[in-house]
mmCIF file of C-alpha atoms and ligand atoms in Angstrom:
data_model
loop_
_atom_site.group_PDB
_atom_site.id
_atom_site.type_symbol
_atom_site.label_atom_id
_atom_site.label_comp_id
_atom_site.label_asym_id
_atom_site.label_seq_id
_atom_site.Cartn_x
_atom_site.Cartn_y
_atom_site.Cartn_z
ATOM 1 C CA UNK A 1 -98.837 285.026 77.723
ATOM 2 C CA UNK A 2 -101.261 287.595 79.785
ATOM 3 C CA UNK A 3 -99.020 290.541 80.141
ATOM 4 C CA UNK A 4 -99.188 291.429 83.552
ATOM 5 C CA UNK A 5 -96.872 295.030 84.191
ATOM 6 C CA UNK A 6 -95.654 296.889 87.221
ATOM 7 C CA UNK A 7 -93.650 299.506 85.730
ATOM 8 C CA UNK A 8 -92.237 301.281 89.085
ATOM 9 C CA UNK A 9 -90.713 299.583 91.700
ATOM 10 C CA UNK A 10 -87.611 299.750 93.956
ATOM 11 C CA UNK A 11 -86.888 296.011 94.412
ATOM 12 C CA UNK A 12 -83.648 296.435 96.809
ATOM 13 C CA UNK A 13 -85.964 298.527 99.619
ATOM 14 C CA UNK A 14 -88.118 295.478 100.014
ATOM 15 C CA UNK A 15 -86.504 295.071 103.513
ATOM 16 C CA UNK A 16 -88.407 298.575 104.095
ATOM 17 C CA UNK A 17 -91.521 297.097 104.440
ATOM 18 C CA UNK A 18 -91.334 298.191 108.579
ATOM 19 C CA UNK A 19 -91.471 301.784 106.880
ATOM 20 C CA UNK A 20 -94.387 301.845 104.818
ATOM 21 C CA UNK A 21 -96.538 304.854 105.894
ATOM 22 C CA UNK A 22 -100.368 303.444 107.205
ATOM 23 C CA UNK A 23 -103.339 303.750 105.143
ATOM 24 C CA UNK A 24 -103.773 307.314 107.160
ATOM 25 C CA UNK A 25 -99.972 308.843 105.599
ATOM 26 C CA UNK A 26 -97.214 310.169 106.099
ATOM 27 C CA UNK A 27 -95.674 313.202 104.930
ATOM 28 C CA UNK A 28 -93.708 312.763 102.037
ATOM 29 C CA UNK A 29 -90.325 314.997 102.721
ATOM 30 C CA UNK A 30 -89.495 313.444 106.052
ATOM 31 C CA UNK A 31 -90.600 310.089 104.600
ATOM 32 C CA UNK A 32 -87.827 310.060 102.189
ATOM 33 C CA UNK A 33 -84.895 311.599 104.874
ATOM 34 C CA UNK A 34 -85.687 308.631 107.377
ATOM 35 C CA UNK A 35 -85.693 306.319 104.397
ATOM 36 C CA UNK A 36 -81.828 307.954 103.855
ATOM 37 C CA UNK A 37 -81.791 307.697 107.363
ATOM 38 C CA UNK A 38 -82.772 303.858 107.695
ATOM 39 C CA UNK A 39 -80.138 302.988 104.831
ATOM 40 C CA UNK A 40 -77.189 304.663 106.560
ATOM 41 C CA UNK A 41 -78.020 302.318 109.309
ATOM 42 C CA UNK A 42 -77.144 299.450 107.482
ATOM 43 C CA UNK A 43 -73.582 300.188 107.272
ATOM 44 C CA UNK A 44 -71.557 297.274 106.442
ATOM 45 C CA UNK A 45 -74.815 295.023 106.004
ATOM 46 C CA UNK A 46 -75.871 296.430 103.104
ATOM 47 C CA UNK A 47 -75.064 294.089 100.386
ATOM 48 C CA UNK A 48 -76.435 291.204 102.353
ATOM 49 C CA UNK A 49 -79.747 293.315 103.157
ATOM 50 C CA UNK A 50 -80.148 294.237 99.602
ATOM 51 C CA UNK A 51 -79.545 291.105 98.250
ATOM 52 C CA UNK A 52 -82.183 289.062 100.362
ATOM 53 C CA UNK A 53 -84.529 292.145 99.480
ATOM 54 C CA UNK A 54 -84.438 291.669 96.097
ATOM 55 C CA UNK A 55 -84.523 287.570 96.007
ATOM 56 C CA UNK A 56 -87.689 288.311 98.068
ATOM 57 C CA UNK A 57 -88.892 290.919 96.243
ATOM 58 C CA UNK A 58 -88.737 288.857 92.683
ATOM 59 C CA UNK A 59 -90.651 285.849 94.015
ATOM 60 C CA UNK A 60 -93.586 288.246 95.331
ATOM 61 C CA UNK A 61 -93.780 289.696 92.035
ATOM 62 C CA UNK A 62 -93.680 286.053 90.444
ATOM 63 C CA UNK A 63 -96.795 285.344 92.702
ATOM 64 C CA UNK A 64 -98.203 288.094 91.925
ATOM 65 C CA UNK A 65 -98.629 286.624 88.069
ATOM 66 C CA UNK A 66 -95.980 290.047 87.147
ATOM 67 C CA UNK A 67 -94.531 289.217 83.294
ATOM 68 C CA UNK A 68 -92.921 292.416 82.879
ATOM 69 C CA UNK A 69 -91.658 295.272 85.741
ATOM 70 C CA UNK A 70 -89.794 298.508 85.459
ATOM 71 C CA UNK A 71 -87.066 298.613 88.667
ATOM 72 C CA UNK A 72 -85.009 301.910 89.996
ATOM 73 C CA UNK A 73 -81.917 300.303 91.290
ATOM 74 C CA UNK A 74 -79.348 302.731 92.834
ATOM 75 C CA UNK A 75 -76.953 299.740 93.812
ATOM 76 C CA UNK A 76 -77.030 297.276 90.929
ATOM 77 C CA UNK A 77 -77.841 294.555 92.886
ATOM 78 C CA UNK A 78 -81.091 293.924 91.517
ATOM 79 C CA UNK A 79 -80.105 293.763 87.709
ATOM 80 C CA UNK A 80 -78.281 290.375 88.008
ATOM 81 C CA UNK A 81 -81.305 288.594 89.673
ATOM 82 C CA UNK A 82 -83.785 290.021 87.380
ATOM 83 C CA UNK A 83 -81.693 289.032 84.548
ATOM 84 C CA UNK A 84 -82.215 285.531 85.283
ATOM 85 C CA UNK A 85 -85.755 285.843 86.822
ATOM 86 C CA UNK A 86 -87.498 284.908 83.269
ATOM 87 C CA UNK A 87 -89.185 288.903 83.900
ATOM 88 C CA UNK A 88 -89.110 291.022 80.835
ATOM 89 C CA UNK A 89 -88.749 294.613 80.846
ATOM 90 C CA UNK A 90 -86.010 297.754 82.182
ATOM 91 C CA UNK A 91 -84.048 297.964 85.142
ATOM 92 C CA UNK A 92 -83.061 301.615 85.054
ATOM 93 C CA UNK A 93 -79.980 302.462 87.111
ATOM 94 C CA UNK A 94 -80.417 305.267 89.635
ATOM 95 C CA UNK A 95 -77.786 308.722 89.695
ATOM 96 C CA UNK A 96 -78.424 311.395 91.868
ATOM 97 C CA UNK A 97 -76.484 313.942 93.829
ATOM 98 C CA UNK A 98 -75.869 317.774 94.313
ATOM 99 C CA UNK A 99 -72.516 318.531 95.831
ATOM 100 C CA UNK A 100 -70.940 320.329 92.930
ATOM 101 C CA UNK A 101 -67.719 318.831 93.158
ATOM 102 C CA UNK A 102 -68.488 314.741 93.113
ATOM 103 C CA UNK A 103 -70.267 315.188 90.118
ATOM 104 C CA UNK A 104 -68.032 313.283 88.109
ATOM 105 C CA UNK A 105 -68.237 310.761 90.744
ATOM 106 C CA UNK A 106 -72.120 310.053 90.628
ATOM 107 C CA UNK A 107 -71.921 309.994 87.375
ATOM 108 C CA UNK A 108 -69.097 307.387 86.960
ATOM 109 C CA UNK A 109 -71.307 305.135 89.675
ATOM 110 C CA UNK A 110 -73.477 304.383 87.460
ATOM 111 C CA UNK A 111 -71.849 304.360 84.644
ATOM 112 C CA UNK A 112 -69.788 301.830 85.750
ATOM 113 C CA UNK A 113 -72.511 299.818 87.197
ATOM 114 C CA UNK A 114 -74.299 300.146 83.418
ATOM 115 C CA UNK A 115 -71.561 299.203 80.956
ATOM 116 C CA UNK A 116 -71.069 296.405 83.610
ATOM 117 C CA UNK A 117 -74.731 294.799 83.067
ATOM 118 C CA UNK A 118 -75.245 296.292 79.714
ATOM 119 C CA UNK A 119 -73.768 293.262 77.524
ATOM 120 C CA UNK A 120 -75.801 291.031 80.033
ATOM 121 C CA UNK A 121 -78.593 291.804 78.922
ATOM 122 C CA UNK A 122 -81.071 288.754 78.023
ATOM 123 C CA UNK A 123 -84.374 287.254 78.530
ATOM 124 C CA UNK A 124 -86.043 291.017 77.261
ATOM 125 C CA UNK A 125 -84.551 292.382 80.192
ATOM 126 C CA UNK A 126 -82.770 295.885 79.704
ATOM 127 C CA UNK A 127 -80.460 298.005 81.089
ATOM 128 C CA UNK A 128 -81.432 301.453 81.547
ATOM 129 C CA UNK A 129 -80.553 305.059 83.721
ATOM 130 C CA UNK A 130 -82.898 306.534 85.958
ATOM 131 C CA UNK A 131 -82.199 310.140 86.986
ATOM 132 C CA UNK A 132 -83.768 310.671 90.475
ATOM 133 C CA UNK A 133 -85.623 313.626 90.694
ATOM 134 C CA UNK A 134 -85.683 317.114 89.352
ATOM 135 C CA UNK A 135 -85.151 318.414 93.341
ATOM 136 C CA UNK A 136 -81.910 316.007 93.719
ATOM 137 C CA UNK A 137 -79.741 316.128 91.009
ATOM 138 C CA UNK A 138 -77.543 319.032 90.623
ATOM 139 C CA UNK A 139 -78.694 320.858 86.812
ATOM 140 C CA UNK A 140 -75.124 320.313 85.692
ATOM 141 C CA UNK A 141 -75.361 316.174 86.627
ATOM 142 C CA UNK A 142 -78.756 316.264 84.800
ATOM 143 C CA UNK A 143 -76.936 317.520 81.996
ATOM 144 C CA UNK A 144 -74.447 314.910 81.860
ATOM 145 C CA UNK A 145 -76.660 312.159 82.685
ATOM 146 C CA UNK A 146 -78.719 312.828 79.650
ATOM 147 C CA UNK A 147 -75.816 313.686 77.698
ATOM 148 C CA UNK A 148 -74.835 309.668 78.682
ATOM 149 C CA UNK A 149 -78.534 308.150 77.937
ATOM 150 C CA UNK A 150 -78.899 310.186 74.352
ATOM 151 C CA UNK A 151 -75.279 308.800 73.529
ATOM 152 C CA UNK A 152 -75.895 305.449 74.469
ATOM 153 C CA UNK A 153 -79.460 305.546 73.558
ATOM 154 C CA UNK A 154 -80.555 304.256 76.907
ATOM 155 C CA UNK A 155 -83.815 303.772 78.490
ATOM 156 C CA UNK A 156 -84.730 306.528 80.641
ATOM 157 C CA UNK A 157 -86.809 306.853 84.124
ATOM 158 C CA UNK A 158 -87.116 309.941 86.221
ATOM 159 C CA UNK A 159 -89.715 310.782 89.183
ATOM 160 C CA UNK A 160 -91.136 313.998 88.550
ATOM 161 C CA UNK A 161 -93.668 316.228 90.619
ATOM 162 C CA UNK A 162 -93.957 313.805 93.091
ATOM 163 C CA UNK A 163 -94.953 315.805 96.216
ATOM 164 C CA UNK A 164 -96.550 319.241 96.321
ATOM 165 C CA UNK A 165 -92.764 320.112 98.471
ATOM 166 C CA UNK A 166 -91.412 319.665 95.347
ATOM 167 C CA UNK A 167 -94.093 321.813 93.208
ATOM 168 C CA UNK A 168 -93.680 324.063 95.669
ATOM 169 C CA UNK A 169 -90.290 324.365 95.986
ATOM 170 C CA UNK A 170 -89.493 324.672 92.041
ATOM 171 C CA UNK A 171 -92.536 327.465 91.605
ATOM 172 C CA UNK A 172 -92.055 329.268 94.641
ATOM 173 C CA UNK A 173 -88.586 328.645 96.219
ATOM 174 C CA UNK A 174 -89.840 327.919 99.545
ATOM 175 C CA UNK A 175 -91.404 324.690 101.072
ATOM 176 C CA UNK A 176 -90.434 321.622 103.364
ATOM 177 C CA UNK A 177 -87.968 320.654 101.017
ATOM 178 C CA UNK A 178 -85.311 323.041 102.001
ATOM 179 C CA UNK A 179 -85.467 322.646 105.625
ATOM 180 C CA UNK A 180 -86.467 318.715 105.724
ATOM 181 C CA UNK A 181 -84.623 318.070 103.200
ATOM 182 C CA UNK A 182 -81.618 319.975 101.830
ATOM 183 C CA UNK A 183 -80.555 321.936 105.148
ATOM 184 C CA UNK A 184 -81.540 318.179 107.078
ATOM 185 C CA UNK A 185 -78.679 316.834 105.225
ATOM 186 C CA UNK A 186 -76.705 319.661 104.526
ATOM 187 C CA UNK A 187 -77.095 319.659 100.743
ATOM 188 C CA UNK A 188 -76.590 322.395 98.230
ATOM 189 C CA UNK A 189 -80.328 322.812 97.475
ATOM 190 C CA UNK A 190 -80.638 323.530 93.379
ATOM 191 C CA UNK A 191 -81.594 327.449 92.300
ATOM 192 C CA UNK A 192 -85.237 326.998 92.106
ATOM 193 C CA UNK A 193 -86.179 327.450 88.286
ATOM 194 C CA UNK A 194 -89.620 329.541 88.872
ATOM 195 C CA UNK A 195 -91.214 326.825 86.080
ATOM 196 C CA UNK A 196 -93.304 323.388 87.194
ATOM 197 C CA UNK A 197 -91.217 320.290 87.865
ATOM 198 C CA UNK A 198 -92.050 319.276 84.336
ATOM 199 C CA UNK A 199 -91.178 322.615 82.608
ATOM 200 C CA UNK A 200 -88.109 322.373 84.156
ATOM 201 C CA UNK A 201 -87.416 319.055 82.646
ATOM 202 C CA UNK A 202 -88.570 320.037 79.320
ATOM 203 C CA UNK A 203 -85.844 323.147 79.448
ATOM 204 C CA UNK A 204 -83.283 321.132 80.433
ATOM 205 C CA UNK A 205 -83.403 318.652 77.520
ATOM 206 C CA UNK A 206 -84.915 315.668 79.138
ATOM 207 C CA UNK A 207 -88.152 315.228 77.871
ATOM 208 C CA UNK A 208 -87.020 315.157 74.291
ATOM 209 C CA UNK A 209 -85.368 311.678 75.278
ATOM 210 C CA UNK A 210 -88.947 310.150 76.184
ATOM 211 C CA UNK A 211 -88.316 309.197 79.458
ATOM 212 C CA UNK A 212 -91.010 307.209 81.693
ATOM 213 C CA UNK A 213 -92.161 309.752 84.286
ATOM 214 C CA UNK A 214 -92.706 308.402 87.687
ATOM 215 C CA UNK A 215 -95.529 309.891 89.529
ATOM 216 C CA UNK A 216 -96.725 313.238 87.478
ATOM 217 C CA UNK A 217 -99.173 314.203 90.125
ATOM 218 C CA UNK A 218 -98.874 318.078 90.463
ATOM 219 C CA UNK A 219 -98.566 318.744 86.611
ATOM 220 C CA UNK A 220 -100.739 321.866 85.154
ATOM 221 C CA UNK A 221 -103.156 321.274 81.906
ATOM 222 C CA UNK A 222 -99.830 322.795 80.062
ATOM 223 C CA UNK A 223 -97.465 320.308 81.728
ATOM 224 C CA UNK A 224 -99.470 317.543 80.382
ATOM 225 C CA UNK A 225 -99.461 318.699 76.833
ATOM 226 C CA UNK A 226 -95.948 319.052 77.082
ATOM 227 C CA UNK A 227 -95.565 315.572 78.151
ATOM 228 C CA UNK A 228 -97.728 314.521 75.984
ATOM 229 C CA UNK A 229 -95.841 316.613 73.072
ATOM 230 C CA UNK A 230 -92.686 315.088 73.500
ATOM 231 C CA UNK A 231 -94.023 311.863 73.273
ATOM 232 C CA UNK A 232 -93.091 310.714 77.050
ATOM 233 C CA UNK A 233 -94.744 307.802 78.999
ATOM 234 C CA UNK A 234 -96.300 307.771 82.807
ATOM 235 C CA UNK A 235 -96.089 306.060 85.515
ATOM 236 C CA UNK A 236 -98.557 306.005 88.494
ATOM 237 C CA UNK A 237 -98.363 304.621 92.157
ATOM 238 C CA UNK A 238 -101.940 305.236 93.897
ATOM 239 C CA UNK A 239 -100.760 303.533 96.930
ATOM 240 C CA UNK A 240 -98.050 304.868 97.260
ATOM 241 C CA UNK A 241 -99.105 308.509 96.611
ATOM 242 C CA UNK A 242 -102.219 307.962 99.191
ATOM 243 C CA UNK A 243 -99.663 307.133 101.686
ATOM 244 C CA UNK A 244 -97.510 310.095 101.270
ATOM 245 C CA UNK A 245 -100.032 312.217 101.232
ATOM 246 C CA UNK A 246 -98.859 313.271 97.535
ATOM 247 C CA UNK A 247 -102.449 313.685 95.963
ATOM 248 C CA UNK A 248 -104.497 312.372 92.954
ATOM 249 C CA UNK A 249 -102.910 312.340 89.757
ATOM 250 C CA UNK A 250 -105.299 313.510 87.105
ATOM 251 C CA UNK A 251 -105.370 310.271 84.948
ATOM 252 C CA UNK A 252 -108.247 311.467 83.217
ATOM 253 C CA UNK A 253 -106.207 314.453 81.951
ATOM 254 C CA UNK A 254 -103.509 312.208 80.564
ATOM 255 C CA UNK A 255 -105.905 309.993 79.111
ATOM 256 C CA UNK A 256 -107.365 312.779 77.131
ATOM 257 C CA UNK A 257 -103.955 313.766 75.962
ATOM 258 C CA UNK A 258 -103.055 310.592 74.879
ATOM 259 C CA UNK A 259 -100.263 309.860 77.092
ATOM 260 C CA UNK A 260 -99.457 305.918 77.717
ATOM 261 C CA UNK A 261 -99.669 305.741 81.166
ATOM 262 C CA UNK A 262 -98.658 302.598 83.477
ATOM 263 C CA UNK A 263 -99.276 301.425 86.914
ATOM 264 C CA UNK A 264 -96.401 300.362 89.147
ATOM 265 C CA UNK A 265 -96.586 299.942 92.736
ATOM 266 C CA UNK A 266 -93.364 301.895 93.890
ATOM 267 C CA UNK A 267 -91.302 300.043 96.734
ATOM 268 C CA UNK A 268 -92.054 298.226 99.869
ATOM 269 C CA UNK A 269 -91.290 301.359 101.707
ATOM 270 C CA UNK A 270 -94.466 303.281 100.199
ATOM 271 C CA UNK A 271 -97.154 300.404 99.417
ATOM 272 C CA UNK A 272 -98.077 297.241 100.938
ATOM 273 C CA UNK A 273 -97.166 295.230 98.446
ATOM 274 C CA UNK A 274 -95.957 294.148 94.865
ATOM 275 C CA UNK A 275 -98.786 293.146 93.487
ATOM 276 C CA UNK A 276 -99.899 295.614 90.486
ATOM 277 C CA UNK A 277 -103.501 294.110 90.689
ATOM 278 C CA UNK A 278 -104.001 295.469 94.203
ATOM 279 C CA UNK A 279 -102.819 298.791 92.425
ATOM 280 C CA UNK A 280 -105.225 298.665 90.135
ATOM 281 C CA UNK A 281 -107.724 298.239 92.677
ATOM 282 C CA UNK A 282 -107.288 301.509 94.786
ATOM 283 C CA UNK A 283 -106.924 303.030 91.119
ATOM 284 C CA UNK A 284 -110.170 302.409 90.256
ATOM 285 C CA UNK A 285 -111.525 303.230 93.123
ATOM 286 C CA UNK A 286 -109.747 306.584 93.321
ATOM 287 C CA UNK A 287 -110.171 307.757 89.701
ATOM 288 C CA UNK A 288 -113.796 306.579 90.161
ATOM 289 C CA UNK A 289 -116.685 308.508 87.672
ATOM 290 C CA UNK A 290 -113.639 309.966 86.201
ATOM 291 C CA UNK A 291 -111.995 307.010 84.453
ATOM 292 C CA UNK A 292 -113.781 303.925 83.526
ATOM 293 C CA UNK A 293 -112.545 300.727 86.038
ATOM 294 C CA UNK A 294 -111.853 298.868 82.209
ATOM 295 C CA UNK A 295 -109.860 301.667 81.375
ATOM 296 C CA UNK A 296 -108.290 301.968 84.140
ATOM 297 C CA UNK A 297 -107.422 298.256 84.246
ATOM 298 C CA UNK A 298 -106.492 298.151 80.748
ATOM 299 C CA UNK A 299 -102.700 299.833 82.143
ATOM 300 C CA UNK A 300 -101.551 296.677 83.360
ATOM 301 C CA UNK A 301 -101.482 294.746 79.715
ATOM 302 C CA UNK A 302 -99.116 297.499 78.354
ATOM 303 C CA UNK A 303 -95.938 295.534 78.075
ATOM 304 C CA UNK A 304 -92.452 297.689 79.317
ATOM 305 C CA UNK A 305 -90.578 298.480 77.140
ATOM 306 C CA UNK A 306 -93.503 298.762 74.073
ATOM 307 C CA UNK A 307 -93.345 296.261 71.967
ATOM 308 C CA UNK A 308 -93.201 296.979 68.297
ATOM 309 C CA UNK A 309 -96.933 296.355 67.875
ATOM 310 C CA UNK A 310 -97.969 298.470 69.990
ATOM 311 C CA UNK A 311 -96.107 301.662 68.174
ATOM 312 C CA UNK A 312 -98.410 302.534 65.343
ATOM 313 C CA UNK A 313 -95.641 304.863 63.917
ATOM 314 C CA UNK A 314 -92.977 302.162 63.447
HETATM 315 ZN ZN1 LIG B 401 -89.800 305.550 92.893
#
C-alpha cells in the first residue's frame, strides 16, 4: 500500500467550505472569531451539520487516494466514522478554554469524549488529545491536559505559532489578538509569557511529551532546536497559511534540524480542499530553491502515527 498522509485536518468544519479565505487572504485573527461566529449559528443543527461534514469529508479524502490522516475533532463526531472508514492514523480530541472557573469542565469534555472512543479503537485508528493553542488554553488547563495525555500516554497535537498575532502577542503583549480576539469575546486573555510560542510550550512541560506541532511558522533558529531537541514532529498547511496570511514556514530550517515534518491540509474553512497532493503542490512551489520538490514530496509517505520501522531507535 502507497502511503498517502494528511496529517492536519478538521473533518467536522467541512461544511465551512463558504468560509475559506481566496487565494488573495484573509487575516488570520478575525478569520478564526467568524469561524466561532459561524458555529454559534448553528444552534440546534449542529450534530446534523457535523455529521454530514464529516461523511463528506471522509469520502473526499478516500478520493483523494489518503491511507492515513491526523483529525482535530472538538465534538467527537468524527472519531466513530473514521473508525470504520478503513483510514489509519490519530484522531486527536480538541480541549480548549480560558475562563478560570470551567476548567474542570473543558477538561472533563474531552475526557469523557476520549475514554468513550478509546476502547474503540481499531483498523490503526487512534484516539488521541489535541490541546488548541498556546493563546487559548488557560496555563492551568494546559497543565492538566498534559497531566491527562502523560498519564494515559496519549497521542498529542497542538497548533503552535500559527499567526504572527500570536508571536506577537506572547513576545510583546500587544497585537490583534487581544482586541479581535480575547476582548471580541470577552475572554480572560492568558499573562503573556515574554518567550516565543514554542518556548512557552517547552516551559510548560509539553514538548517533553512529543507532541505533533501544527503550523510552526514564526519559530526562531532556537525554537527549532528546541523542537527538534525534544524529539517533537511538524505539521505544515501551505494553503492554508497562504490564505491567512500566516507566512512561510522555514521547512528548510527543520529539515536541517532533523525534525519529521508532515503535510496536512488543515480544514475546509482554510484550504480548498482535502487533497494532500494539491498541498504538496503549492509546497513545492513555495519552498522552491530552498527545498528540493522530491524532498518536499517525500512528506506525504510518512505514515501517522510512525510505524516501528521508521524509528531507528526502537
Ligand atoms: Zn488546525
Amino acid at each position: 500500500m502507497t502511503v498517502l498522509t494528511n496529517a492536519h485536518t478538521h473533518l467536522e468544519l467541512s461544511w465551512l467550505s463558504d468560509y475559506c479565505p481566496p487565494v488573495s487572504g484573509a487575516s488570520f485573527v478575525p478569520w478564526i472569531g467568524g469561524l466561532i461566529e459561524r458555529r454559534w449559528e448553528l444552534r440546534q443543527d449542529w450534530e446534523r451539520v457535523y455529521e454530514a461534514a464529516v461523511e463528506d469529508a471522509i469520502l473526499e479524502l478516500l478520493a483523494a487516494g489518503t491511507t492515513h490522516v491526523g483529525d482535530i475533532t472538538l465534538s467527537g463526531k468524527s472519531i466513530g466514522p473514521l473508525l470504520a472508514s478503513g483510514l489509519k492514523g490519530i484522531v486527536y480530541v480538541e480541549v480548549l478554554g480560558l475562563h478560570p472557573a470551567r476548567l474542570d469542565d473543558y477538561m472533563t469534555g474531552a475526557r469523557d469524549i476520549i475514554e468513550k472512543w478509546r476502547p474503540q479503537e481499531r483498523n490503526g485508528m487512534q484516539v488521541g488529545l489535541s490541546i488548541h493553542a498556546p493563546y487559548s488554553v488557560h496555563p492551568d488547563l494546559m497543565r492538566k491536559a498534559l497531566d491527562y495525555a502523560r498519564r494515559e500516554a496519549l497521542p498529542l497535537c497542538i497548533h503552535v505559532a500559527e499567526s504572527p498575532a500570536e508571536f506577537d502577542f506572547f513576545m510583546h503583549d500587544t497585537c490583534p489578538l487581544v482586541d479581535e480576539y480575547y476582548l471580541r469575546f470577552t475572554l480572560s486573555p492568558i499573562q503573556a509569557p515574554h518567550l516565543t510560542p514554542v518556548r512557552y510550550l517547552e516551559q510548560i512541560g509539553a514538548l517533553e511529551l512529543k507532541p505533533l506541532l501544527a503550523h510552526a511558522i514564526h519559530v526562531t533558529q532556537e525554537d527549532i532546536l528546541t523542537i527538534a531537541a525534544n524529539e517533537c514532529s511538524v505539521v505544515h498547511c501551505p494553503r492554508s497559511n497562504l490564505r491567512l496570511r500566516c507566512g512561510r514556514m522555514p521547512l528548510e530550517a527543520f529539515q536541517v534540524a532533523g525534525v519529521p515534518v508532515y503535510l496536512g491540509t488543515d480544514s475546509r474553512a482554510s484550504s480548498p480542499s482535502l487533497d494532500v497532493r494539491e498541498e504538496m503542490e503549492v509546497a513545492v512551489a513555495l519552498h522552491h530553491g530552498r527545498v528540493p520538490p522530491e524532498a518536499v514530496e517525500a512528506l506525504l509517505a510518512q505514515p501517522l502515527p510512525p510505524e516501528p520501522e521508521d524509528q531507528p531507535n526502537e
